[in-house]
Every structure is written in C-alpha cells, then in structure tokens.
Amino acid sequence: MQIIGLDLKQFSAGALMGHYEDFKRLLAAIEAYRADASIPVDAEQIDAACARILTHDPFDETAIEWKRIAELVKELNGGEWPASG
C-alpha cells in the first residue's frame, strides 16, 4: 500500500506517524512563507523534517519546495537563517 508516494511496508506505525507530523510541519511552514514570507522560529527543525522526508522520497514536491525556500532565504542572509524574534 502506498500513501503520498510512500511504501507503507517500510514503516512501523510510530515511524509513519512521525513522517506525517514532519509533513504537517513542513506544509505549515511553506504556507506561512507563501502568506507573508515569514520563517518559523524552529527553521532548523523544519530543515531536519525536510531531510527526513527526502530520505524516504527524494522527489517529494513539498520537501523540495521547502528546500528551495531555505536555500534562498539562507543565501540572502549570508548562509544562515535570519535571527528570529
């Protein structure tokens, strides 16, 4: 069985829920960026979630979009996330 391009046989129930939570956080971060160019305070954690998603599906469009956003924002800020707060 496949959901969101994932072969569910490779996941335990806990791992699948973790992937789902990563995906939800990633979507929320992308929607916030689209709405007002805001970057989440936990941007590094969103990067880590993105990397986990891409490990399981290197063609996931949502993770690829976040990766593009992250690379652009970091490039514009000297290679780092802008200071939050």
Short mmCIF file of C-alpha atoms in Angstrom, two decimals:
data_model
loop_
_atom_site.label_atom_id
_atom_site.label_comp_id
_atom_site.label_asym_id
_atom_site.label_seq_id
_atom_site.Cartn_x
_atom_site.Cartn_y
_atom_site.Cartn_z
CA MET A 1 0.00 0.00 0.00
CA GLN A 2 1.25 3.47 -0.83
CA ILE A 3 0.25 6.84 0.58
CA ILE A 4 1.86 10.09 -0.56
CA GLY A 5 4.28 8.06 -2.64
CA LEU A 6 5.50 6.03 0.36
CA ASP A 7 5.66 2.27 0.56
CA LEU A 8 3.98 1.72 3.93
CA LYS A 9 5.64 -1.67 4.39
CA GLN A 10 8.90 0.11 5.25
CA PHE A 11 7.42 1.99 8.23
CA SER A 12 6.33 1.00 11.70
CA ALA A 13 3.18 2.71 12.99
CA GLY A 14 5.30 5.14 15.06
CA ALA A 15 7.58 5.97 12.15
CA LEU A 16 4.60 6.58 9.88
CA MET A 17 3.07 9.00 12.39
CA GLY A 18 6.42 10.76 12.72
CA HIS A 19 6.56 11.15 8.95
CA TYR A 20 3.01 12.52 8.95
CA GLU A 21 3.90 15.04 11.67
CA ASP A 22 7.01 16.10 9.72
CA PHE A 23 4.88 16.57 6.63
CA LYS A 24 2.29 18.68 8.50
CA ARG A 25 5.01 20.93 9.96
CA LEU A 26 6.59 21.31 6.55
CA LEU A 27 3.27 22.26 4.95
CA ALA A 28 2.56 24.82 7.69
CA ALA A 29 5.99 26.41 7.22
CA ILE A 30 5.51 26.64 3.45
CA GLU A 31 2.04 28.14 3.80
CA ALA A 32 3.33 30.75 6.26
CA TYR A 33 6.16 31.66 3.89
CA ARG A 34 3.73 31.96 0.98
CA ALA A 35 1.36 34.12 3.01
CA ASP A 36 3.80 36.68 4.36
CA ALA A 37 7.36 35.46 3.78
CA SER A 38 7.66 34.51 7.44
CA ILE A 39 10.17 31.91 8.55
CA PRO A 40 9.33 29.71 11.54
CA VAL A 41 11.34 30.15 14.73
CA ASP A 42 12.28 26.45 14.52
CA ALA A 43 13.52 26.66 10.92
CA GLU A 44 16.41 24.28 11.66
CA GLN A 45 13.92 21.67 12.87
CA ILE A 46 11.86 22.17 9.72
CA ASP A 47 15.06 21.59 7.73
CA ALA A 48 15.59 18.33 9.62
CA ALA A 49 11.98 17.24 8.94
CA CYS A 50 12.51 18.09 5.27
CA ALA A 51 15.66 15.94 5.18
CA ARG A 52 13.80 13.00 6.76
CA ILE A 53 11.02 13.26 4.19
CA LEU A 54 13.51 13.44 1.32
CA THR A 55 15.29 10.35 2.70
CA HIS A 56 12.12 8.34 2.14
CA ASP A 57 11.01 10.10 -1.03
CA PRO A 58 13.67 12.15 -2.84
CA PHE A 59 11.03 13.50 -5.25
CA ASP A 60 8.56 14.81 -2.64
CA GLU A 61 7.45 18.15 -4.09
CA THR A 62 6.62 19.71 -0.71
CA ALA A 63 10.05 18.92 0.74
CA ILE A 64 11.75 20.13 -2.44
CA GLU A 65 9.81 23.41 -2.22
CA TRP A 66 10.91 23.95 1.41
CA LYS A 67 14.49 23.15 0.44
CA ARG A 68 14.31 25.84 -2.27
CA ILE A 69 12.84 28.37 0.17
CA ALA A 70 15.51 27.55 2.76
CA GLU A 71 18.35 27.87 0.27
CA LEU A 72 17.05 31.25 -0.97
CA VAL A 73 16.48 32.72 2.50
CA LYS A 74 19.85 31.48 3.76
CA GLU A 75 21.62 32.83 0.68
CA LEU A 76 20.04 36.25 1.22
CA ASN A 77 21.19 36.18 4.86
CA GLY A 78 24.81 35.23 4.41
CA GLY A 79 24.31 31.47 4.55
CA GLU A 80 22.36 31.34 7.82
CA TRP A 81 18.76 31.61 8.90
CA PRO A 82 17.88 35.19 9.84
CA ALA A 83 17.72 35.91 13.55
CA SER A 84 14.22 35.28 14.87
CA GLY A 85 12.35 37.46 17.25
#
